[in-house]
CSV table of C-alpha atoms and ligand atoms in Angstrom, one decimal:
chain,number,residue,atom,x,y,z
B,969,UNK,CA,77.4,89.7,76.7
B,970,UNK,CA,78.2,89.4,81.3
B,971,UNK,CA,73.9,89.1,82.4
B,972,UNK,CA,72.6,89.1,85.9
B,973,UNK,CA,73.9,87.1,88.8
B,974,UNK,CA,71.3,84.1,89.7
B,975,UNK,CA,69.2,84.5,91.8
B,976,UNK,CA,68.5,88.6,91.3
B,977,UNK,CA,66.3,90.6,89.1
B,978,UNK,CA,66.5,93.8,86.4
B,979,UNK,CA,63.5,95.3,87.2
B,980,UNK,CA,61.7,96.7,83.9
B,981,UNK,CA,59.4,99.5,82.6
B,982,UNK,CA,56.3,99.6,82.5
B,983,UNK,CA,57.1,96.5,85.5
B,984,UNK,CA,58.2,99.3,87.8
B,985,UNK,CA,55.3,101.9,87.6
B,986,UNK,CA,53.3,99.0,89.9
B,987,UNK,CA,56.2,98.8,91.9
B,988,UNK,CA,56.4,102.2,92.1
B,989,UNK,CA,52.3,102.2,92.6
B,990,UNK,CA,52.7,99.7,95.7
B,991,UNK,CA,55.5,101.5,97.5
B,992,UNK,CA,53.0,105.1,96.8
B,993,UNK,CA,50.3,102.6,98.2
B,994,UNK,CA,52.6,102.1,101.5
B,995,UNK,CA,53.9,104.7,102.1
B,996,UNK,CA,50.4,107.0,102.0
B,997,UNK,CA,48.7,104.0,104.6
B,998,UNK,CA,52.0,103.3,106.7
B,999,UNK,CA,51.8,107.8,107.1
B,1000,UNK,CA,48.2,107.7,108.5
B,1001,UNK,CA,49.6,105.3,110.5
B,1002,UNK,CA,52.0,107.0,112.0
B,1003,UNK,CA,54.9,105.8,111.5
B,1004,UNK,CA,58.2,107.3,109.7
B,1005,UNK,CA,60.7,105.9,107.3
B,1006,UNK,CA,63.9,105.0,108.3
B,1007,UNK,CA,67.3,103.4,105.4
B,1008,UNK,CA,69.5,101.7,107.2
B,1009,UNK,CA,72.4,99.8,105.0
B,1010,UNK,CA,72.8,97.6,102.9
B,1011,UNK,CA,75.5,94.9,104.9
B,1012,UNK,CA,75.9,94.9,108.4
B,1013,UNK,CA,78.1,93.9,110.9
B,1014,UNK,CA,77.7,89.6,110.9
B,1015,UNK,CA,77.4,89.5,114.1
B,1016,UNK,CA,74.2,91.2,114.6
B,1017,UNK,CA,72.4,88.6,112.2
B,1018,UNK,CA,74.8,86.1,114.4
B,1019,UNK,CA,73.1,87.7,117.1
B,1020,UNK,CA,69.4,88.9,116.0
B,1021,UNK,CA,68.3,86.8,113.6
B,1022,UNK,CA,70.4,82.6,115.2
B,1023,UNK,CA,72.9,81.3,114.1
B,1024,UNK,CA,70.6,77.7,114.5
B,1025,UNK,CA,67.7,79.6,111.6
B,1026,UNK,CA,68.2,78.4,108.4
B,1027,UNK,CA,69.4,82.6,107.0
B,1028,UNK,CA,72.1,82.4,109.3
B,1029,UNK,CA,73.8,78.4,109.0
B,1030,UNK,CA,72.6,78.8,104.9
B,1031,UNK,CA,72.0,81.4,103.5
B,1032,UNK,CA,73.6,84.5,103.9
B,1033,UNK,CA,76.1,85.9,101.7
B,1034,UNK,CA,78.8,87.4,104.1
B,1035,UNK,CA,82.0,88.2,103.0
B,1036,UNK,CA,85.6,90.1,104.2
B,1037,UNK,CA,85.7,93.1,102.9
B,1038,UNK,CA,89.0,95.1,102.8
B,1039,UNK,CA,89.4,95.8,105.8
B,1040,UNK,CA,89.6,92.3,107.9
B,1041,UNK,CA,86.5,93.0,109.6
B,1042,UNK,CA,83.4,90.6,108.1
B,1043,UNK,CA,80.2,91.5,106.6
B,1044,UNK,CA,77.0,90.7,105.2
B,1045,UNK,CA,74.1,91.7,103.3
B,1046,UNK,CA,70.8,92.0,105.1
B,1047,UNK,CA,68.8,89.0,104.7
B,1048,UNK,CA,65.6,91.1,106.2
B,1049,UNK,CA,65.8,94.1,108.3
B,1050,UNK,CA,64.0,94.1,111.3
B,1051,UNK,CA,67.9,93.9,112.1
B,1052,UNK,CA,69.6,97.1,111.0
B,1053,UNK,CA,66.9,98.4,112.8
B,1054,UNK,CA,67.0,96.8,116.0
B,1055,UNK,CA,71.2,98.9,115.7
B,1056,UNK,CA,69.6,101.8,114.2
B,1057,UNK,CA,67.5,101.7,117.6
B,1058,UNK,CA,70.0,101.5,119.6
B,1059,UNK,CA,73.2,103.6,117.7
B,1060,UNK,CA,71.4,106.0,117.5
B,1061,UNK,CA,69.5,105.9,120.8
B,1062,UNK,CA,65.8,106.7,120.5
B,1063,UNK,CA,64.9,105.2,123.5
B,1064,UNK,CA,65.7,108.2,124.9
B,1065,UNK,CA,63.3,110.4,122.7
B,1066,UNK,CA,60.9,107.8,125.2
B,1067,UNK,CA,57.7,107.0,123.5
B,1068,UNK,CA,56.1,104.0,120.3
B,1069,UNK,CA,58.3,104.2,117.6
B,1070,UNK,CA,56.8,103.7,114.5
B,1071,UNK,CA,58.9,102.7,111.1
B,1072,UNK,CA,58.8,101.0,108.0
B,1073,UNK,CA,61.3,100.2,104.9
B,1074,UNK,CA,61.8,99.1,101.6
B,1075,UNK,CA,63.8,98.4,100.1
B,1076,UNK,CA,65.9,94.5,98.8
B,1077,UNK,CA,67.6,92.1,101.3
B,1078,UNK,CA,70.4,88.8,100.2
B,1079,UNK,CA,69.8,86.1,100.8
B,1080,UNK,CA,71.8,83.3,98.7
B,1081,UNK,CA,68.5,80.7,98.2
B,1082,UNK,CA,68.1,78.2,95.6
B,1083,UNK,CA,66.2,81.0,93.4
B,1084,UNK,CA,62.8,79.9,92.2
B,1085,UNK,CA,59.4,81.2,90.8
B,1086,UNK,CA,58.4,84.1,93.8
B,1087,UNK,CA,62.1,83.2,96.0
B,1088,UNK,CA,64.8,84.9,94.3
B,1089,UNK,CA,68.2,85.7,96.2
B,1090,UNK,CA,68.0,89.6,96.0
B,1091,UNK,CA,64.3,90.5,97.2
B,1092,UNK,CA,62.2,93.6,97.9
B,1093,UNK,CA,60.9,93.5,101.3
B,1094,UNK,CA,58.0,96.7,102.1
B,1095,UNK,CA,58.1,96.2,106.4
B,1096,UNK,CA,57.4,98.4,109.5
B,1097,UNK,CA,58.0,98.3,113.1
B,1098,UNK,CA,56.9,99.6,116.5
B,1099,UNK,CA,59.6,99.8,118.9
B,1100,UNK,CA,58.1,101.1,122.7
B,1101,UNK,CA,55.2,99.1,123.2
B,1102,UNK,CA,54.1,95.7,124.5
B,1103,UNK,CA,50.3,95.6,124.3
B,1104,UNK,CA,48.1,93.3,122.6
B,1105,UNK,CA,46.6,96.5,121.3
B,1106,UNK,CA,49.8,97.6,119.3
B,1107,UNK,CA,50.0,93.6,118.1
B,1108,UNK,CA,46.0,94.1,116.8
B,1109,UNK,CA,47.3,97.9,115.0
B,1110,UNK,CA,49.8,96.6,113.1
B,1111,UNK,CA,47.6,93.5,111.0
B,1112,UNK,CA,44.6,96.2,111.2
B,1113,UNK,CA,47.1,98.6,109.2
B,1114,UNK,CA,48.0,95.4,107.7
B,1115,UNK,CA,45.2,94.7,106.2
B,1116,UNK,CA,43.9,98.3,105.7
B,1117,UNK,CA,47.3,97.9,102.7
B,1118,UNK,CA,46.3,94.7,101.6
B,1119,UNK,CA,43.3,95.9,101.3
B,1120,UNK,CA,43.5,98.5,99.3
B,1121,UNK,CA,45.7,96.8,96.8
B,1122,UNK,CA,42.5,95.7,96.1
B,1123,UNK,CA,43.6,91.8,98.3
B,1124,UNK,CA,39.9,90.0,99.1
B,1125,UNK,CA,40.2,86.6,100.6
B,1126,UNK,CA,43.5,86.9,103.5
B,1127,UNK,CA,44.1,85.5,106.8
B,1128,UNK,CA,46.3,85.9,108.6
B,1129,UNK,CA,48.3,82.4,110.5
B,1130,UNK,CA,48.2,83.6,113.8
B,1131,UNK,CA,50.5,81.5,116.5
B,1132,UNK,CA,52.2,82.6,120.6
B,1133,UNK,CA,56.0,81.0,120.5
B,1134,UNK,CA,55.5,81.9,124.2
B,1135,UNK,CA,59.4,84.1,125.8
B,1136,UNK,CA,62.3,83.2,126.8
B,1137,UNK,CA,61.0,81.9,130.4
B,1138,UNK,CA,58.7,80.1,128.9
B,1139,UNK,CA,59.8,77.6,126.3
B,1140,UNK,CA,62.1,75.1,128.2
B,1141,UNK,CA,58.9,73.5,129.8
B,1142,UNK,CA,57.9,73.9,125.9
B,1143,UNK,CA,61.3,72.6,124.4
B,1144,UNK,CA,61.7,69.0,127.5
B,1145,UNK,CA,57.9,68.3,125.4
B,1146,UNK,CA,59.2,68.6,122.1
B,1147,UNK,CA,62.4,66.4,122.9
B,1148,UNK,CA,61.1,64.3,124.5
B,1149,UNK,CA,57.9,64.2,121.7
B,1150,UNK,CA,61.0,63.7,119.0
B,1151,UNK,CA,62.7,60.9,121.8
B,1152,UNK,CA,60.1,58.3,120.7
B,1153,UNK,CA,60.2,58.9,117.1
B,1154,UNK,CA,63.5,57.1,116.7
B,1155,UNK,CA,65.7,57.3,113.0
B,1156,UNK,CA,63.2,60.4,111.8
B,1157,UNK,CA,65.7,62.8,111.9
B,1158,UNK,CA,68.1,63.2,109.5
B,1159,UNK,CA,71.2,64.9,110.3
B,1160,UNK,CA,69.7,68.7,110.6
B,1161,UNK,CA,66.9,67.5,112.6
B,1162,UNK,CA,69.1,66.7,115.2
B,1163,UNK,CA,71.2,69.1,115.3
B,1164,UNK,CA,68.0,71.9,115.1
B,1165,UNK,CA,66.8,69.9,118.0
B,1166,UNK,CA,69.7,70.5,120.0
B,1167,UNK,CA,70.6,73.5,119.3
B,1168,UNK,CA,67.6,75.4,119.1
B,1169,UNK,CA,64.8,72.9,119.6
B,1170,UNK,CA,61.7,75.5,118.0
B,1171,UNK,CA,63.2,75.0,114.5
B,1172,UNK,CA,62.8,72.2,113.9
B,1173,UNK,CA,58.9,72.9,113.8
B,1174,UNK,CA,59.7,74.4,110.5
B,1175,UNK,CA,62.0,71.8,109.0
B,1176,UNK,CA,62.0,71.4,105.6
B,1177,UNK,CA,62.6,67.7,105.6
B,1178,UNK,CA,59.8,66.5,103.5
B,1179,UNK,CA,59.9,63.4,105.8
B,1180,UNK,CA,59.0,65.8,108.9
B,1181,UNK,CA,56.0,67.2,107.3
B,1182,UNK,CA,53.4,64.2,108.2
B,1183,UNK,CA,54.8,64.0,111.5
B,1184,UNK,CA,54.7,67.6,111.9
B,1185,UNK,CA,50.7,67.6,112.4
B,1186,UNK,CA,50.0,64.8,114.3
B,1187,UNK,CA,48.2,66.1,116.9
B,1188,UNK,CA,50.4,65.1,119.6
B,1189,UNK,CA,53.3,66.7,119.0
B,1190,UNK,CA,53.1,69.6,122.2
B,1191,UNK,CA,52.0,72.4,121.5
B,1192,UNK,CA,54.0,76.2,122.3
B,1193,UNK,CA,50.5,77.3,122.9
B,1194,UNK,CA,50.0,74.6,126.2
B,1195,UNK,CA,53.1,76.4,127.2
B,1196,UNK,CA,51.9,79.6,127.8
B,1197,UNK,CA,52.8,82.0,131.2
B,1198,UNK,CA,48.7,83.6,132.4
B,1199,UNK,CA,50.6,86.7,131.2
B,1200,UNK,CA,51.2,85.1,128.1
B,1201,UNK,CA,47.7,84.1,127.1
B,1202,UNK,CA,46.1,87.1,127.7
B,1203,UNK,CA,48.0,89.3,125.4
B,1204,UNK,CA,47.6,86.0,122.9
B,1205,UNK,CA,43.4,86.5,123.9
B,1206,UNK,CA,43.2,90.3,124.1
B,1207,UNK,CA,44.5,90.3,121.0
B,1208,UNK,CA,42.4,88.4,119.4
B,1209,UNK,CA,39.3,89.6,120.5
B,1210,UNK,CA,40.9,92.6,119.2
B,1211,UNK,CA,41.1,91.8,115.9
B,1212,UNK,CA,37.2,89.6,115.8
B,1213,UNK,CA,35.7,93.2,116.5
B,1214,UNK,CA,38.2,95.0,113.3
B,1215,UNK,CA,37.1,91.8,111.6
B,1216,UNK,CA,40.1,90.5,111.0
B,1217,UNK,CA,40.2,87.3,109.5
B,1218,UNK,CA,43.1,84.6,111.7
B,1219,UNK,CA,43.2,81.1,112.4
B,1220,UNK,CA,45.5,80.1,114.6
B,1221,UNK,CA,48.3,77.4,113.9
B,1222,UNK,CA,50.3,76.0,117.0
B,1223,UNK,CA,52.9,74.8,114.9
B,1224,UNK,CA,54.1,77.9,113.7
B,1225,UNK,CA,57.3,79.0,115.0
B,1226,UNK,CA,58.6,81.7,111.8
B,1227,UNK,CA,62.4,81.4,111.1
B,1228,UNK,CA,64.2,83.5,112.7
B,1229,UNK,CA,65.2,83.5,116.9
B,1230,UNK,CA,63.7,87.2,118.0
B,1231,UNK,CA,60.8,86.5,118.8
B,1232,UNK,CA,58.6,86.1,121.5
B,1233,UNK,CA,55.1,85.9,121.6
B,1234,UNK,CA,53.1,86.5,119.2
B,1235,UNK,CA,53.6,85.8,115.7
B,1236,UNK,CA,51.7,85.7,111.9
B,1237,UNK,CA,52.1,84.9,108.1
B,1238,UNK,CA,50.2,85.6,105.3
B,1239,UNK,CA,50.7,83.2,102.7
B,1240,UNK,CA,48.2,83.0,98.8
B,1241,UNK,CA,47.2,81.6,97.0
B,1242,UNK,CA,49.4,81.2,93.6
B,1243,UNK,CA,53.2,81.9,95.9
B,1244,UNK,CA,53.1,77.9,96.6
B,1245,UNK,CA,52.2,76.4,99.7
B,1246,UNK,CA,55.7,76.8,102.2
B,1247,UNK,CA,56.0,80.4,99.7
B,1248,UNK,CA,54.3,83.6,101.8
B,1249,UNK,CA,53.5,86.3,101.3
B,1250,UNK,CA,54.7,88.1,104.4
B,1251,UNK,CA,55.6,87.4,107.7
B,1252,UNK,CA,55.9,89.5,111.7
B,1253,UNK,CA,55.8,88.7,115.6
B,1254,UNK,CA,56.8,90.2,118.8
B,1255,UNK,CA,60.2,90.8,119.5
B,1256,UNK,CA,60.8,91.8,122.6
B,1257,UNK,CA,64.0,90.9,124.0
B,1258,UNK,CA,65.1,91.8,121.0
B,1259,UNK,CA,66.3,95.8,121.7
B,1260,UNK,CA,67.9,94.4,124.7
B,1261,UNK,CA,70.2,91.1,123.8
B,1262,UNK,CA,71.8,94.3,121.4
B,1263,UNK,CA,72.9,96.0,123.9
B,1264,UNK,CA,69.8,98.4,124.0
B,1265,UNK,CA,67.9,99.9,127.3
B,1266,UNK,CA,64.7,97.3,127.7
B,1267,UNK,CA,62.3,97.3,124.7
B,1268,UNK,CA,59.0,95.9,123.4
B,1269,UNK,CA,59.1,95.4,119.7
B,1270,UNK,CA,56.6,94.5,117.0
B,1271,UNK,CA,57.2,94.5,113.1
B,1272,UNK,CA,56.6,92.4,109.6
B,1273,UNK,CA,58.4,92.6,106.3
B,1274,UNK,CA,56.5,91.8,103.5
B,1275,UNK,CA,57.7,90.6,100.4
B,1276,UNK,CA,57.5,93.5,97.5
B,1277,UNK,CA,58.4,90.6,94.9
B,1278,UNK,CA,55.7,88.4,95.9
B,1279,UNK,CA,52.9,91.0,96.6
B,1280,UNK,CA,54.0,90.9,92.6
B,1281,UNK,CA,53.0,87.8,91.9
B,1282,UNK,CA,49.8,87.7,93.0
B,1283,UNK,CA,49.2,90.7,92.9
B,1284,UNK,CA,44.8,92.3,91.0
B,1285,UNK,CA,45.0,92.1,88.2
B,1286,UNK,CA,42.6,95.6,88.4
B,1287,UNK,CA,45.3,97.3,90.8
B,1288,UNK,CA,48.1,95.8,87.9
B,1289,UNK,CA,46.1,98.0,85.0
B,1290,UNK,CA,45.8,101.3,87.1
B,1291,UNK,CA,49.0,101.2,88.1
B,1292,UNK,CA,49.9,100.6,85.1
B,1293,UNK,CA,48.0,103.4,83.8
B,1294,UNK,CA,49.2,106.2,86.1
B,1295,UNK,CA,52.3,106.7,84.8
B,1296,UNK,CA,51.8,106.3,81.1
B,1297,UNK,CA,52.2,109.0,78.6
B,1298,UNK,CA,48.8,110.8,77.4
B,1299,UNK,CA,50.1,112.6,75.0
B,1300,UNK,CA,52.3,112.5,72.1
B,1301,UNK,CA,53.1,115.7,70.8
B,1302,UNK,CA,54.1,115.1,67.1
B,1303,UNK,CA,56.2,118.0,64.5
B,1304,UNK,CA,56.4,117.0,61.6
B,1305,UNK,CA,58.9,118.3,60.1
B,1306,UNK,CA,63.3,119.6,61.8
B,1307,UNK,CA,61.8,123.4,61.3
B,1308,UNK,CA,59.0,122.4,63.8
B,1309,UNK,CA,60.5,120.5,65.8
B,1310,UNK,CA,61.1,124.6,68.5
B,1311,UNK,CA,57.5,124.6,68.3
B,1312,UNK,CA,56.3,121.3,69.6
B,1313,UNK,CA,58.5,121.3,72.8
B,1314,UNK,CA,57.4,124.7,73.7
B,1315,UNK,CA,53.8,122.6,73.3
B,1316,UNK,CA,55.3,119.3,75.4
B,1317,UNK,CA,55.9,122.0,77.7
B,1318,UNK,CA,52.9,123.6,78.4
B,1319,UNK,CA,51.0,120.1,78.4
B,1320,UNK,CA,53.5,119.1,81.0
B,1321,UNK,CA,53.0,122.8,83.3
B,1322,UNK,CA,49.3,122.0,83.3
B,1323,UNK,CA,50.7,118.3,84.7
B,1324,UNK,CA,49.6,116.0,81.6
B,1325,UNK,CA,52.1,113.4,81.5
B,1326,UNK,CA,53.1,113.7,77.3
B,1327,UNK,CA,55.7,112.4,75.8
B,1328,UNK,CA,57.4,113.9,72.7
B,1329,UNK,CA,59.2,112.7,69.8
B,1330,UNK,CA,62.3,114.8,68.0
B,1331,UNK,CA,62.5,112.6,65.0
B,1332,UNK,CA,60.3,114.6,62.9
B,1333,UNK,CA,59.8,111.6,60.7
B,1334,UNK,CA,55.6,113.0,59.9
B,1335,UNK,CA,52.9,112.3,60.7
B,1336,UNK,CA,52.9,108.2,59.9
B,1337,UNK,CA,56.2,108.0,61.5
B,1338,UNK,CA,54.2,109.1,65.3
B,1339,UNK,CA,51.3,108.1,65.0
B,1340,UNK,CA,52.8,105.0,64.9
B,1341,UNK,CA,55.3,106.1,68.2
B,1342,UNK,CA,52.4,106.2,69.4
B,1343,UNK,CA,50.1,103.5,69.1
B,1344,UNK,CA,53.3,101.1,69.9
B,1345,UNK,CA,53.5,103.1,73.1
B,1346,UNK,CA,49.4,103.0,74.0
B,1347,UNK,CA,48.8,106.5,74.1
B,1348,UNK,CA,46.0,108.0,73.1
B,1349,UNK,CA,46.4,111.1,72.3
B,1350,UNK,CA,48.7,112.4,69.2
B,1351,UNK,CA,49.3,116.2,68.8
B,1352,UNK,CA,49.9,116.7,65.5
B,1353,UNK,CA,52.1,120.4,64.5
B,1354,UNK,CA,53.3,121.4,61.3
B,1355,UNK,CA,54.0,124.3,58.8
B,1356,UNK,CA,50.4,124.9,58.3
B,1357,UNK,CA,49.4,124.2,61.8
B,1358,UNK,CA,52.5,126.9,62.9
B,1359,UNK,CA,51.4,129.4,60.8
B,1360,UNK,CA,48.1,130.3,61.8
B,1361,UNK,CA,48.7,129.5,65.5
B,1362,UNK,CA,47.1,125.4,66.2
B,1363,UNK,CA,47.3,122.6,66.3
B,1364,UNK,CA,46.0,119.1,64.9
B,1365,UNK,CA,44.5,117.0,68.5
B,1366,UNK,CA,43.6,113.0,66.9
B,1367,UNK,CA,41.5,110.4,68.9
B,1368,UNK,CA,43.8,107.2,68.2
B,1369,UNK,CA,41.2,105.0,69.7
B,1370,UNK,CA,37.8,106.8,67.3
B,1371,UNK,CA,40.7,108.0,64.6
B,1372,UNK,CA,38.4,111.5,65.0
B,1373,UNK,CA,41.3,114.6,63.9
B,1374,UNK,CA,39.9,117.5,65.3
B,1375,UNK,CA,42.3,121.8,64.2
B,1376,UNK,CA,42.3,123.5,67.5
B,1377,UNK,CA,42.9,127.0,68.4
B,1378,UNK,CA,47.3,126.9,69.0
B,1379,UNK,CA,46.1,129.1,72.9
B,1380,UNK,CA,43.3,127.0,73.5
B,1381,UNK,CA,45.7,123.4,74.7
B,1382,UNK,CA,45.1,123.0,77.6
B,1383,UNK,CA,42.2,123.1,77.6
B,1384,UNK,CA,41.2,121.3,74.4
B,1385,UNK,CA,43.7,117.9,75.4
B,1386,UNK,CA,42.2,118.4,79.4
B,1387,UNK,CA,38.4,117.1,78.0
B,1388,UNK,CA,40.2,114.7,75.6
B,1389,UNK,CA,41.6,112.8,77.4
B,1390,UNK,CA,39.0,110.5,79.4
B,1391,UNK,CA,37.5,110.8,82.9
B,1392,UNK,CA,39.9,108.0,84.1
B,1393,UNK,CA,43.3,109.6,82.1
B,1394,UNK,CA,43.1,113.4,83.5
B,1395,UNK,CA,45.2,114.1,86.2
U,2180,LIG,P1,61.1,86.6,106.6
U,2180,LIG,O1,59.7,86.1,106.9
U,2180,LIG,O2,62.2,86.1,106.8
U,2180,LIG,O3,60.7,87.3,107.8
U,2180,LIG,O4,61.1,87.2,105.1
U,2180,LIG,C1,59.4,88.5,105.5
U,2180,LIG,C2,58.6,88.0,103.9
U,2180,LIG,O5,60.0,88.2,102.4
U,2180,LIG,C3,58.9,86.5,104.2
U,2180,LIG,O6,57.6,86.3,104.0
U,2180,LIG,C4,58.7,86.6,101.6
U,2180,LIG,O7,57.8,86.9,101.6
U,2180,LIG,C5,60.1,87.2,101.7
U,2180,LIG,N1,61.2,86.6,101.0
U,2180,LIG,C6,61.8,86.1,102.3
U,2180,LIG,N2,63.2,85.6,101.6
U,2180,LIG,C7,62.6,86.2,99.9
U,2180,LIG,C8,63.3,85.7,99.0
U,2180,LIG,N3,64.5,84.7,98.8
U,2180,LIG,N4,62.9,85.9,98.3
U,2180,LIG,C9,61.2,86.9,98.3
U,2180,LIG,N5,61.0,86.9,98.9
U,2180,LIG,C10,61.3,86.5,100.7
U,2180,LIG,C11,61.1,88.9,108.2
U,2180,LIG,O8,62.3,88.6,106.8
U,2180,LIG,C12,61.4,89.7,109.5
U,2180,LIG,N6,62.3,91.1,109.2
U,2180,LIG,C13,60.0,90.5,109.2
U,2180,LIG,C14,59.6,90.6,110.6
U,2180,LIG,C15,59.9,92.2,110.7
U,2180,LIG,N7,59.3,90.4,111.4
U,2180,LIG,C16,59.6,91.1,112.6
U,2180,LIG,N8,59.7,92.1,111.7
C-alpha cells in the first residue's frame, strides 16, 4: 500500500460536506462585500516568495517546498497566497483599471513544518485581499467582513489581536532600541535568534525559542507602537475607533509582528480555544509596499488568510451538523426486483427534478436490504417499488423514524415526499 505523504490528508465524505458548507458561506459573505474570486497557480518562481514573504522568515528559511524543475528553474509550492495575488496584480496590470480591487481565494498551501494537530504540510486557506485602498476604514471593513463570516458560522466570543508594525521609515528607531535591549541580555539568544536580530530584528518577536518567551513578555521590551509616526498613529487610532463603533472585540498586542516580512502598519490575528497556544485561526495585515516591491505601481494592500483546516477543527457543532445534513440524501428509492429498476430510475429522476436529494439502490435485493442500506446512510424516507406497485400505479413510502408505511398514487410522488420531509430537510 502506498500511503499519503506525511502532513497531507485526504478529505473524505461526509466531512467534505462541512468543507463545502464553510466555503459556500465564505463565497456568499465575501460577495456581499464586493469581493471576486482570484485563482493563482499552486507553484511560483521561488524568488517571488523570497522577495515578498522575506528571506529571513521561517517560511522562506526552512519551510518551503522548493525544487528545480526539468527546465532548470527554481520553483516553489506556494506557502501562502498573498504573494501570488500580488504577482498576478502586477503581471496583469490590474492597477491600470484604477479603483479598489477586492479579491478572495480558497485553496491549498504548502509548508514543510512538523505535522501536528492543526498543522499540516498541505493545508487550506480562505483568504481575501484589498488592493488600492490605504485608509483605516478599509482595515476596519476587512475585519467587519471577517467577523461577519465567523458570526455566520456560529462563532461567538472571538476577538482580534491587533498591532501596528509601522512603516519601513519608522522602523530604524525601534530596531535600534530592540538591539540595545537584547545586547544587555547576553546569552539569551540562540544562534537562530542572534541571526534574526542581525538580519531582521522584528523576527525575534515571533521567535519560537521557549527561553525567550518570558523575556518577550517583559514590559521593558521596546514596542513598535511607541515608534510610530503621527500618520501611522492616526491610522491605528482611527481603526480602533471604527472597530469600537462596529462592536468588533479587539485587544492591542504590542508584540504581534506576524511571521511574514511584507507587513506595514496594521497586523492582526485571531486565535481560538482548542487550537493550542501558538496556533492562530487566521492572520493578516496591511502591506503598502508589496506591490511596488514586486515592480508594480505604488498600491497599498491589506488582507487576511484563515487556516481552513483549523477553522473546521473548532467549528461550532450546530454548524457542522447543518452542513452535514445539507448534503445528505433525503430519500432512498428501493426497487424490489430487477424488473422494477427501470421504473425506480424514473421515480428517482422525478424526485431529483423536484430538488429532492435521492439515493437509488439499483441492487434490487428486496425491501430488507434496501431499508438497511438507507438506515446505514441515515436517509429518513424510503420509497419502495415492486411489481404490485407498478401494476396499480402506486408506490410505498416508509418513514424510517416512525416505521409508518403508506401506499400512495404514483402521480402524487412529489407532493407526498415533500410533505413527509421534515421542514429542515425540505428544499
Ligand atoms: P499566515 O499567518 O502565515 O498568513 O497564515 C494564515 C493562517 O493559515 C494561519 O493563521 C493558520 O490558521 C493557517 N496556517 C498556516 N500554516 C499552517 C499549517 N502548516 N497548517 C495548517 N494551517 C496553517 C498568511 O498566510 C498571509 N498570506 C495572510 C495574509 C493575507 N496577510 C495579508 N493578506
